[in-house]
Short mmCIF file of C-alpha atoms in Angstrom, two decimals:
data_model
loop_
_atom_site.label_atom_id
_atom_site.label_comp_id
_atom_site.label_asym_id
_atom_site.label_seq_id
_atom_site.Cartn_x
_atom_site.Cartn_y
_atom_site.Cartn_z
CA UNK T 1 13.28 -4.19 13.45
CA UNK T 2 10.26 -2.52 14.63
CA UNK T 3 11.54 -1.11 17.73
CA UNK T 4 8.77 -3.39 20.12
CA UNK T 5 10.48 -5.44 23.06
CA UNK T 6 8.92 -8.29 24.23
CA UNK T 7 11.08 -10.10 27.35
CA UNK T 8 11.29 -13.63 27.05
CA UNK T 9 11.69 -14.97 24.08
CA UNK T 10 10.99 -18.01 25.04
CA UNK T 11 8.32 -19.31 29.19
CA UNK T 12 8.08 -23.03 29.83
CA UNK T 13 6.21 -23.48 32.61
CA UNK T 14 3.97 -26.18 34.22
CA UNK T 15 -0.40 -26.05 34.50
CA UNK T 16 -1.87 -24.38 37.50
CA UNK T 17 0.71 -21.66 36.81
CA UNK T 18 1.36 -17.38 36.50
CA UNK T 19 3.39 -16.35 33.98
CA UNK T 20 4.08 -12.83 32.73
CA UNK T 21 4.71 -11.07 29.79
CA UNK T 22 6.70 -7.79 29.94
CA UNK T 23 6.02 -5.83 26.43
CA UNK T 24 8.43 -2.69 25.77
CA UNK T 25 6.77 0.21 22.95
CA UNK T 26 8.62 2.42 20.28
CA UNK T 27 9.86 4.99 21.22
CA UNK T 28 7.65 7.84 21.07
CA UNK T 29 4.22 4.61 21.18
CA UNK T 30 1.58 5.53 23.22
CA UNK T 31 -0.53 2.29 22.29
CA UNK T 32 0.05 -1.49 23.14
CA UNK T 33 -1.83 -3.98 22.38
CA UNK T 34 -1.33 -8.03 22.92
CA UNK T 35 -1.70 -10.46 20.57
CA UNK T 36 -2.29 -14.40 20.96
CA UNK T 37 -1.28 -16.63 18.07
CA UNK T 38 -2.12 -20.08 17.99
CA UNK T 39 -2.89 -22.64 15.36
CA UNK T 40 -6.02 -23.49 15.85
CA UNK T 41 -7.50 -19.79 16.17
CA UNK T 42 -4.87 -17.87 14.07
CA UNK T 43 -3.56 -14.35 15.31
CA UNK T 44 -6.25 -12.84 18.51
CA UNK T 45 -6.05 -9.60 19.34
CA UNK T 46 -6.56 -9.60 23.31
CA UNK T 47 -5.86 -5.79 24.99
CA UNK T 48 -5.51 -2.51 24.13
CA UNK T 49 -4.19 0.22 26.31
CA UNK T 50 -3.55 3.95 25.38
CA UNK T 51 -1.14 5.60 27.94
CA UNK T 52 -1.45 3.81 31.41
CA UNK T 53 -5.46 2.60 30.62
CA UNK T 54 -7.12 0.04 29.05
CA UNK T 55 -9.30 0.71 25.68
CA UNK T 56 -10.41 -1.85 24.13
CA UNK T 57 -10.66 -5.79 24.95
CA UNK T 58 -10.67 -8.99 22.74
CA UNK T 59 -11.34 -12.86 23.40
CA UNK T 60 -9.58 -12.18 26.84
CA UNK T 61 -9.87 -15.29 29.11
CA UNK T 62 -10.90 -13.97 33.27
CA UNK T 63 -7.23 -15.88 34.17
CA UNK T 64 -5.22 -12.74 31.65
CA UNK T 65 -4.93 -9.16 32.91
CA UNK T 66 -2.69 -7.17 31.48
CA UNK T 67 -1.87 -3.22 32.35
CA UNK T 68 0.42 -0.11 30.89
CA UNK T 69 2.42 1.44 33.75
CA UNK T 70 3.77 5.48 34.02
CA UNK T 71 6.89 4.57 31.60
CA UNK T 72 3.97 2.98 28.62
CA UNK T 73 5.95 -1.06 29.37
CA UNK T 74 2.76 -2.86 29.65
CA UNK T 75 2.47 -6.38 30.61
CA UNK T 76 0.49 -9.65 30.19
CA UNK T 77 -0.61 -11.45 33.37
CA UNK T 78 -1.57 -15.31 32.63
CA UNK T 79 -2.44 -17.48 35.40
CA UNK T 80 -3.92 -21.21 36.41
CA UNK T 81 -1.92 -21.82 32.98
CA UNK T 82 -3.51 -24.26 31.32
CA UNK T 83 -2.07 -26.17 27.97
CA UNK T 84 -4.00 -25.14 25.80
CA UNK T 85 -2.23 -21.45 26.95
CA UNK T 86 0.41 -23.27 25.20
CA UNK T 87 1.07 -20.45 22.70
CA UNK T 88 2.92 -16.57 20.75
CA UNK T 89 2.67 -14.21 22.58
CA UNK T 90 2.68 -10.44 20.61
CA UNK T 91 3.22 -7.31 21.92
CA UNK T 92 2.29 -4.06 19.12
CA UNK T 93 2.40 -0.44 19.72
CA UNK T 94 1.46 2.14 18.14
CA UNK T 95 1.73 6.24 18.44
CA UNK T 96 -1.53 6.80 19.54
CA UNK T 97 -5.22 5.93 20.37
CA UNK T 98 -7.74 8.14 18.91
CA UNK T 99 -11.77 7.23 18.45
CA UNK T 100 -12.52 6.75 14.33
CA UNK T 101 -8.32 6.80 13.95
CA UNK T 102 -6.49 5.16 12.26
CA UNK T 103 -2.53 4.10 13.29
CA UNK T 104 -0.10 1.78 11.95
CA UNK T 105 1.05 -1.26 14.46
CA UNK T 106 4.07 -2.31 14.79
CA UNK T 107 5.29 -5.83 16.27
CA UNK T 108 6.98 -7.35 18.69
CA UNK T 109 9.06 -10.33 18.63
CA UNK T 110 6.94 -12.64 20.01
CA UNK T 111 6.95 -14.83 23.68
CA UNK T 112 6.34 -18.42 22.73
CA UNK T 113 5.24 -19.81 25.91
CA UNK T 114 4.98 -23.92 26.12
CA UNK T 115 2.43 -25.31 29.35
CA UNK T 116 3.57 -28.65 30.19
CA UNK Y 1 -19.78 -11.08 14.56
CA UNK Y 2 -16.36 -9.36 13.31
CA UNK Y 3 -14.61 -11.71 10.40
CA UNK Y 4 -11.58 -12.14 7.89
CA UNK Y 5 -11.34 -15.29 5.49
CA UNK Y 6 -8.84 -15.19 3.82
CA UNK Y 7 -7.76 -17.61 1.08
CA UNK Y 8 -5.78 -18.96 -0.32
CA UNK Y 9 -4.02 -20.87 3.06
CA UNK Y 10 -0.97 -21.84 0.86
CA UNK Y 11 0.43 -21.03 -2.64
CA UNK Y 12 3.24 -22.09 -4.24
CA UNK Y 13 4.65 -19.63 -7.65
CA UNK Y 14 7.38 -19.54 -9.51
CA UNK Y 15 10.14 -16.73 -8.98
CA UNK Y 16 9.46 -14.20 -10.99
CA UNK Y 17 5.59 -14.76 -11.20
CA UNK Y 18 2.89 -13.19 -9.44
CA UNK Y 19 1.06 -13.95 -6.52
CA UNK Y 20 -2.40 -12.72 -4.84
CA UNK Y 21 -4.32 -13.21 -2.54
CA UNK Y 22 -7.68 -12.13 -1.25
CA UNK Y 23 -9.84 -11.24 1.35
CA UNK Y 24 -13.49 -11.06 2.78
CA UNK Y 25 -13.98 -8.95 5.64
CA UNK Y 26 -17.75 -8.04 7.14
CA UNK Y 27 -17.79 -5.42 9.40
CA UNK Y 28 -18.96 -2.98 7.31
CA UNK Y 29 -17.10 -0.15 10.18
CA UNK Y 30 -13.65 -1.27 9.52
CA UNK Y 31 -11.96 1.76 8.13
CA UNK Y 32 -7.92 -0.18 7.77
CA UNK Y 33 -6.49 -2.83 5.93
CA UNK Y 34 -3.74 -3.55 6.51
CA UNK Y 35 -0.97 -6.52 4.83
CA UNK Y 36 1.44 -8.29 7.76
CA UNK Y 37 4.67 -11.02 6.09
CA UNK Y 38 5.84 -13.32 9.47
CA UNK Y 39 8.34 -15.17 9.07
CA UNK Y 40 9.75 -18.01 10.45
CA UNK Y 41 10.24 -17.20 14.62
CA UNK Y 42 9.82 -13.40 13.92
CA UNK Y 43 6.51 -11.46 14.80
CA UNK Y 44 4.86 -9.64 11.60
CA UNK Y 45 5.93 -7.49 9.82
CA UNK Y 46 3.96 -5.03 7.73
CA UNK Y 47 4.64 -4.51 4.61
CA UNK Y 48 1.72 -2.40 2.98
CA UNK Y 49 -1.68 -1.27 4.04
CA UNK Y 50 -5.12 1.22 3.11
CA UNK Y 51 -7.78 2.96 4.36
CA UNK Y 52 -10.71 3.17 3.42
CA UNK Y 53 -11.48 6.29 1.02
CA UNK Y 54 -8.91 4.67 -1.38
CA UNK Y 55 -9.37 1.49 -4.41
CA UNK Y 56 -5.61 1.33 -4.38
CA UNK Y 57 -2.00 1.66 -2.96
CA UNK Y 58 1.04 0.39 -4.44
CA UNK Y 59 4.62 0.36 -3.35
CA UNK Y 60 7.69 -0.90 -5.43
CA UNK Y 61 6.26 -4.76 -6.32
CA UNK Y 62 2.93 -4.96 -3.78
CA UNK Y 63 0.05 -3.95 -4.01
CA UNK Y 64 -3.16 -3.26 -2.47
CA UNK Y 65 -6.97 -3.08 -4.15
CA UNK Y 66 -9.91 -2.70 -1.50
CA UNK Y 67 -13.39 -2.83 -3.10
CA UNK Y 68 -15.87 -1.96 -0.23
CA UNK Y 69 -18.99 -2.46 -2.01
CA UNK Y 70 -18.21 -6.24 -2.09
CA UNK Y 71 -15.89 -5.56 1.56
CA UNK Y 72 -12.71 -7.40 -0.49
CA UNK Y 73 -9.21 -6.47 -0.39
CA UNK Y 74 -6.23 -8.29 -2.64
CA UNK Y 75 -2.44 -8.19 -1.51
CA UNK Y 76 -0.67 -8.26 -5.24
CA UNK Y 77 2.94 -9.41 -5.42
CA UNK Y 78 4.66 -8.79 -8.80
CA UNK Y 79 8.46 -10.42 -9.93
CA UNK Y 80 8.37 -12.68 -6.97
CA UNK Y 81 11.71 -13.06 -5.27
CA UNK Y 82 12.15 -16.48 -3.07
CA UNK Y 83 12.60 -13.79 -0.02
CA UNK Y 84 8.94 -13.16 -0.44
CA UNK Y 85 8.56 -16.85 0.98
CA UNK Y 86 6.86 -16.31 4.43
CA UNK Y 87 3.12 -16.64 5.49
CA UNK Y 88 1.43 -13.03 4.87
CA UNK Y 89 -1.54 -12.37 6.72
CA UNK Y 90 -4.56 -9.24 6.04
CA UNK Y 91 -6.30 -7.91 8.72
CA UNK Y 92 -9.25 -5.19 9.42
CA UNK Y 93 -8.88 -2.56 11.82
CA UNK Y 94 -12.26 -0.79 13.39
CA UNK Y 95 -11.73 1.59 16.26
CA UNK Y 96 -7.67 0.54 16.79
CA UNK Y 97 -8.38 -4.14 16.61
CA UNK Y 98 -6.95 -6.02 14.31
CA UNK Y 99 -8.64 -9.20 13.08
CA UNK Y 100 -6.41 -11.06 11.30
CA UNK Y 101 -7.10 -13.43 8.75
CA UNK Y 102 -6.24 -16.99 8.96
CA UNK Y 103 -3.10 -16.52 6.82
CA UNK Y 104 -1.77 -17.52 3.20
CA UNK Y 105 1.46 -19.88 3.49
CA UNK Y 106 3.23 -18.36 0.22
CA UNK Y 107 6.72 -20.30 -1.58
CA UNK Y 108 7.83 -18.92 -4.42
CA UNK Y 109 10.44 -21.43 -6.26
CA UNK Y 110 13.59 -20.51 -7.46
#
């Protein structure tokens, strides 16, 4: 158990809908990362937040957005869902973020999203 | 762009044998190289990592080597056990974000 929690575990929805995935980082961690895992794209970095502020962006679609709240939990919002958005979504957390710094990332159990 | 190539995609070994997984990265500014193990239905679990100023690191049956000049790094598992069966991912990191390889499905046969 990494200490990172994600809810829900599974989510089934229809095309065009909007969903929210939630992540609570390990106690004491200030940085949260979101990743998408699909069969064709593998594990891909989406976005990172540190202490409430966006720090880095990857291949995140404009239909997707995220935020980190004052209690440090994070939410990933996916809208206008398409069949191709079906994937596992993982949250990871690390202690901090400093330019050039190296911090181990610990992953949560993931949310499996199925778009029908 | 940033890219990590991982080989092989599948690897089958007999219990007790060694397993080696290799990765190549493209961005010479990458400074951190973690390895993750992912079991079915679970999130990736960090098993070992190495920083760019170190050539080799060992933790019991697992070791990682890094060749910065060639931009190669490898995972070595000795005395494999059935519970080592899983998908293994290498990653390269610069400024926090992880770029993952495509994964290696390791099967250890008793």
